[in-house]
Tab-separated table of C-alpha atoms in Angstrom:
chain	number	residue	atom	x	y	z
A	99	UNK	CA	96.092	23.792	135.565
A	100	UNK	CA	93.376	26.643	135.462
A	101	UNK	CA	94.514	29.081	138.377
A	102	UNK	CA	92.304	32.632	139.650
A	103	UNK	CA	93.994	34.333	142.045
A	104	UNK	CA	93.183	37.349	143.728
A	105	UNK	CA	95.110	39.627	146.061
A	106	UNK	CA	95.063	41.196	148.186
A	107	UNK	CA	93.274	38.800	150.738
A	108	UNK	CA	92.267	41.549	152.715
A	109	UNK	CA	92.099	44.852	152.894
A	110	UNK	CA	90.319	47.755	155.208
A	111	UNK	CA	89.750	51.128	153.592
A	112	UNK	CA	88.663	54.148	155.246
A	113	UNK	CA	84.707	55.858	153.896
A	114	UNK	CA	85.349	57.362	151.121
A	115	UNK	CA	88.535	56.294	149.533
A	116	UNK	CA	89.673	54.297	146.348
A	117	UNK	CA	90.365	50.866	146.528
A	118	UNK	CA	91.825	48.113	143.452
A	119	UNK	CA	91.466	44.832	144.097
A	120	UNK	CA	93.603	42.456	141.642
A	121	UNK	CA	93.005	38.830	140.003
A	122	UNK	CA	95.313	36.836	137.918
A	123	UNK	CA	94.295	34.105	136.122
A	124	UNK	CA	95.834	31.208	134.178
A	125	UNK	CA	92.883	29.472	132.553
A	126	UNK	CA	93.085	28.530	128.437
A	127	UNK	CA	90.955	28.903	126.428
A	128	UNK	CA	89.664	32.244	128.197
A	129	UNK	CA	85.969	33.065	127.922
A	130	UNK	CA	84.770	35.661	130.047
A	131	UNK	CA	85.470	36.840	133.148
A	132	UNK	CA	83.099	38.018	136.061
A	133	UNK	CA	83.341	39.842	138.812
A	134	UNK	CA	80.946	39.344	142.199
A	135	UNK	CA	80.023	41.104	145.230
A	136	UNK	CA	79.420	38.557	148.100
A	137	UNK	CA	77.889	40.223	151.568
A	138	UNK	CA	77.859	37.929	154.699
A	139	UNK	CA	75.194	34.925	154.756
A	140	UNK	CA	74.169	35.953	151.154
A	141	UNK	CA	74.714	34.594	147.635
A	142	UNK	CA	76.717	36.302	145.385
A	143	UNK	CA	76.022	39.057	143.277
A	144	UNK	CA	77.088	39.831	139.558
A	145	UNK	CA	78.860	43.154	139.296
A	146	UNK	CA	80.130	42.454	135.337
A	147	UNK	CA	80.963	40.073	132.893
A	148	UNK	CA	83.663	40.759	130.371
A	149	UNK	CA	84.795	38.977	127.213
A	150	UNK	CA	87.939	39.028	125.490
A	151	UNK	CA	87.156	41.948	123.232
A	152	UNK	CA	86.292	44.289	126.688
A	153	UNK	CA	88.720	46.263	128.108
A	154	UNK	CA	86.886	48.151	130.826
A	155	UNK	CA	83.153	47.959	132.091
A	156	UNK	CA	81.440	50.172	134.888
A	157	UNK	CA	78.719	49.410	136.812
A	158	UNK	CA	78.174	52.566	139.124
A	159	UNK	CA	81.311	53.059	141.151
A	160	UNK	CA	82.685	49.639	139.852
A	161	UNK	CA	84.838	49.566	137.223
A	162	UNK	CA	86.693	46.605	136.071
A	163	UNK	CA	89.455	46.323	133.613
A	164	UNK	CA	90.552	43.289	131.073
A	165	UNK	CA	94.112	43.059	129.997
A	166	UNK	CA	93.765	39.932	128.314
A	167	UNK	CA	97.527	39.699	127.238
A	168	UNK	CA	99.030	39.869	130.671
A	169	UNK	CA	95.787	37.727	132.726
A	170	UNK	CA	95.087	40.151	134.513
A	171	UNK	CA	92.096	41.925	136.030
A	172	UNK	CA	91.161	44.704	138.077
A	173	UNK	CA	87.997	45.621	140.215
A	174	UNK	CA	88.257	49.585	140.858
A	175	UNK	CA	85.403	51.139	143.762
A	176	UNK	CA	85.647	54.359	144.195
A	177	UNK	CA	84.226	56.409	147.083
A	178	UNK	CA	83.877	53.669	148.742
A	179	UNK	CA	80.461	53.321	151.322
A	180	UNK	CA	80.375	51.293	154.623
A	181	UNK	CA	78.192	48.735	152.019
A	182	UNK	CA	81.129	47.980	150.267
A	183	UNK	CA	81.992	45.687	152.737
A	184	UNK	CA	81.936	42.527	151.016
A	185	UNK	CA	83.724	40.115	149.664
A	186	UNK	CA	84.111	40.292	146.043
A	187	UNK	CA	85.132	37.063	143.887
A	188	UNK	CA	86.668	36.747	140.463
A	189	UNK	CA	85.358	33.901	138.009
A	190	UNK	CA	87.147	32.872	135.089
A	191	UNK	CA	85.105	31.178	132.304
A	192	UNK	CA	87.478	28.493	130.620
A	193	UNK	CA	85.238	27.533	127.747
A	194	UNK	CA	85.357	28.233	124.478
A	195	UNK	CA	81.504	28.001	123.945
A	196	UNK	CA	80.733	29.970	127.318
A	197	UNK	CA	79.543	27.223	129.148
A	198	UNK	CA	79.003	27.399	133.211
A	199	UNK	CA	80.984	23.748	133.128
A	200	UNK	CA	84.526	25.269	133.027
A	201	UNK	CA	84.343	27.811	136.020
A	202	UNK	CA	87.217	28.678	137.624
A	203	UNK	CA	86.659	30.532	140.693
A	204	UNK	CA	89.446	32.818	142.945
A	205	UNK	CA	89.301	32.898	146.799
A	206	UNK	CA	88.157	36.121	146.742
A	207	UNK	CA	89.064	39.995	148.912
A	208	UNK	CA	87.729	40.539	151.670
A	209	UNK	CA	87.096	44.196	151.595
A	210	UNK	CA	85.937	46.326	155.263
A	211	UNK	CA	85.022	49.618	154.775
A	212	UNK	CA	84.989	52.133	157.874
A	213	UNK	CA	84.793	55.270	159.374
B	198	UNK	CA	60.641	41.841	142.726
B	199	UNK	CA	62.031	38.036	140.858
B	200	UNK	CA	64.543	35.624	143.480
B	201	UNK	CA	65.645	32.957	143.647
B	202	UNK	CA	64.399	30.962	146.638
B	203	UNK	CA	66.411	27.784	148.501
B	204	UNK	CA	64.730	26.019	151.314
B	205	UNK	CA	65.892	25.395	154.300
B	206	UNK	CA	67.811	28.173	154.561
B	207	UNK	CA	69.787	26.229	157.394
B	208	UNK	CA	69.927	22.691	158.091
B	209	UNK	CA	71.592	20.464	161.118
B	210	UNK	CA	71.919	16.717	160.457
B	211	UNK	CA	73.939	13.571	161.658
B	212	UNK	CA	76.059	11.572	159.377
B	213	UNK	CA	74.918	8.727	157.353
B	214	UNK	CA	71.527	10.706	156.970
B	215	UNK	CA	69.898	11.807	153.751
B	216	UNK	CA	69.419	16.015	152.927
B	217	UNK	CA	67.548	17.130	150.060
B	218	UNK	CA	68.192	21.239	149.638
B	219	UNK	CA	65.688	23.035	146.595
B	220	UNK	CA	65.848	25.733	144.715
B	221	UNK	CA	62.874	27.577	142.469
B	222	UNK	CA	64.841	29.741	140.102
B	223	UNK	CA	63.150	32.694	138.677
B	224	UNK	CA	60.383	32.360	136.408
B	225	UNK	CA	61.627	32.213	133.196
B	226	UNK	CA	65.326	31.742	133.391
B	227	UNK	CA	66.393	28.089	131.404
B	228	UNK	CA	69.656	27.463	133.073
B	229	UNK	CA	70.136	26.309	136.756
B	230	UNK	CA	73.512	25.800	138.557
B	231	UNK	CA	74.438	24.126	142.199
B	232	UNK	CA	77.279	25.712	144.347
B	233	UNK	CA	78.815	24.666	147.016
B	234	UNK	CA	81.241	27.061	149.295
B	235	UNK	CA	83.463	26.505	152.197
B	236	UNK	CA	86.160	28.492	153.730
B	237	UNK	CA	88.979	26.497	152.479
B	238	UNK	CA	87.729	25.963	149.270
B	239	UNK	CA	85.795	29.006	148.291
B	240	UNK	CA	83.282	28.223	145.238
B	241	UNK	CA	82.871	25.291	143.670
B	242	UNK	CA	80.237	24.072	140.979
B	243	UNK	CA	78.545	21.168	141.542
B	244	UNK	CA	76.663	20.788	138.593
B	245	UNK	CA	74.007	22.650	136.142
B	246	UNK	CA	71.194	22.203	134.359
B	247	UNK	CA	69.773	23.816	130.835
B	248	UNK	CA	66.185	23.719	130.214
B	249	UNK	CA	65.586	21.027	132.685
B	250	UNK	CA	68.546	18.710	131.247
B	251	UNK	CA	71.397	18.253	132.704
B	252	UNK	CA	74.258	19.399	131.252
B	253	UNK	CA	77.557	18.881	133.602
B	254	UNK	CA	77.379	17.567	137.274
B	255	UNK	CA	81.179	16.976	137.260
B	256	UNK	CA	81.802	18.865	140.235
B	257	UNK	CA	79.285	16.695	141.598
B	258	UNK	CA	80.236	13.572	144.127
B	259	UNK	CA	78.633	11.003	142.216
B	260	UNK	CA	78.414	8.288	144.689
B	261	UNK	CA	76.362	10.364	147.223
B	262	UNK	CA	75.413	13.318	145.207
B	263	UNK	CA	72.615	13.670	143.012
B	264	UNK	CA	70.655	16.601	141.359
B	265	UNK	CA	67.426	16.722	139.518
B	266	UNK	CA	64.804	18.831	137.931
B	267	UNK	CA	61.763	17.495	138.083
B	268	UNK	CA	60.237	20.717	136.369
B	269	UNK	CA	60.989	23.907	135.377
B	270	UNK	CA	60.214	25.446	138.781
B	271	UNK	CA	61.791	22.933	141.159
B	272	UNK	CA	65.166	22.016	140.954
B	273	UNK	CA	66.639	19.542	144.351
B	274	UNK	CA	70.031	18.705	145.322
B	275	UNK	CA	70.617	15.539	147.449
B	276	UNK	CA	73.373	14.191	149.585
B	277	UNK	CA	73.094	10.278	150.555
B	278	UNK	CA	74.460	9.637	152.952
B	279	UNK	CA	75.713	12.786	154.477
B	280	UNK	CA	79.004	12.953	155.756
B	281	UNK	CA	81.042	15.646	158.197
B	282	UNK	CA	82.883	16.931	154.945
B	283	UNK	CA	80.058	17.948	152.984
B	284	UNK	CA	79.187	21.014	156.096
B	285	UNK	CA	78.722	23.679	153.582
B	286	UNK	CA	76.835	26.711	152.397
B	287	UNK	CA	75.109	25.323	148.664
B	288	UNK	CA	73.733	28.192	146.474
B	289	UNK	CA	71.405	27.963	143.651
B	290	UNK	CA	71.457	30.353	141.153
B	291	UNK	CA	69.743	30.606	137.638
B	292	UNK	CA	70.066	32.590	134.357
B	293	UNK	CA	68.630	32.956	131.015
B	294	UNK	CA	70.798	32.255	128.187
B	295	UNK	CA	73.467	30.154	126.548
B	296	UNK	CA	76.720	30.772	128.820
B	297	UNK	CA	77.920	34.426	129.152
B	298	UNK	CA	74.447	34.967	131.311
B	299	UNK	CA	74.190	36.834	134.590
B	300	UNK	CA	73.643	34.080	137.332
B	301	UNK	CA	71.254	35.161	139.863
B	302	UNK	CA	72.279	33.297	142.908
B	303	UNK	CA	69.757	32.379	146.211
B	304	UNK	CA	70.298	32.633	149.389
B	305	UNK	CA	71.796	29.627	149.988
B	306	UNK	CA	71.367	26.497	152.554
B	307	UNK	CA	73.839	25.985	155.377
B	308	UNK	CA	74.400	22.699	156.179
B	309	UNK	CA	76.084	21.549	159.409
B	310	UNK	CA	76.317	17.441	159.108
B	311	UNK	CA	77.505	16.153	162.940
């Protein structure tokens, strides 16, 4: 059974510092994998999509890594800013054509950032 | 500045009755996709569309479920009849492309059914 799972839960980091947050995923044949940013009472938000080939991709001070031989993935903020405060989802694509059909979604962090 | 746009934002309704949530996705983008998220089950898609077809709705309910597009601009999501388990928060989102797209997502539309 496709699994994403993403630890940990929760987590409260003070202004400024470095945070990881981690997802796992069991899901065949993999695709892609996405990372998004989800404030309170909005949609989510696309921080990156990576394929198999991609190892790391940055989008200001977001940086996610691929390992795709151990299933794992990593969502890296650094100097983290009171907006940060989010929670931030992990989507694995199952399908071997890309489609949307084969989502697989984790539960997501819940990330507070404060002073 | 391109959104997407869901009306109503929120929506309060007794069981057994009928809700019909829309979505305009932005101009241009061919695919469309229906969310639905809860606290105990996170995300889930409900079903998508590409270039007005649609394409998988297995996420979808069938017997009280039902999503169209009746044109490029409009897509619609209905529940009939509504019942206490489908109290959710459904996104639209939308995205040009074949699959690996960025989804743009709305708003959403929370729905409380008593």
């Amino acid at each position: 059974k496709n699994q994403v799972e993403q630890s940990p839960q929760s987590l409260i980091i003070l202004e400024g510092k470095n945070c990881t947050l981690q997802c796992n995923y069991t899901v065949s044949p993999f695709s892609n994998l996405r990372w998004y940013k989800q404030d309170t009472g909005r949609g989510p938000v696309s921080l990156t999509i990576m394929t198999f080939s991609e190892n790391t991709k940055s989008n200001g001070r977001y940086t996610a890594t691929l390992d795709a031989d151990t299933k794992q993935s990593s969502l890296h903020i650094t100097a983290s800013q009171l907006s940060d405060s989010a929670s931030y989802i992990c989507v694995v694509s199952a399908s071997a054509t890309g489609t949307a059909s084969k989502l697989t979604f984790g539960t997501g962090t819940r990330l507070q950032v404060t002073l | 500045d391109a959104r997407v746009t869901q009306t109503p934002r929120h929506k309060v309704t007794e069981m057994g009755q009928e809700v019909t949530m829309r979505c305009q996705p932005i101009l241009g983008h061919n695919t469309v996709f229906w969310y639905r998220q809860t606290m105990m089950q996170g995300l889930e898609l409900l079903a998508y569309f590409r270039n007005r077809a649609p394409l998988d709705d297995s996420g979808m309910p069938k017997d009280r479920f039902s999503a169209e597009m009746p044109d490029a601009t409009l897509a619609t999501l209905k529940i009939q009849p509504s019942e206490p388990r489908d109290s959710a928060v459904y996104f639209c989102a939308s995205a040009w492309g074949q699959g690996r797209e960025t989804q743009y997502f709305g708003p959403g539309t929370r729905l409380l059914v008593l």
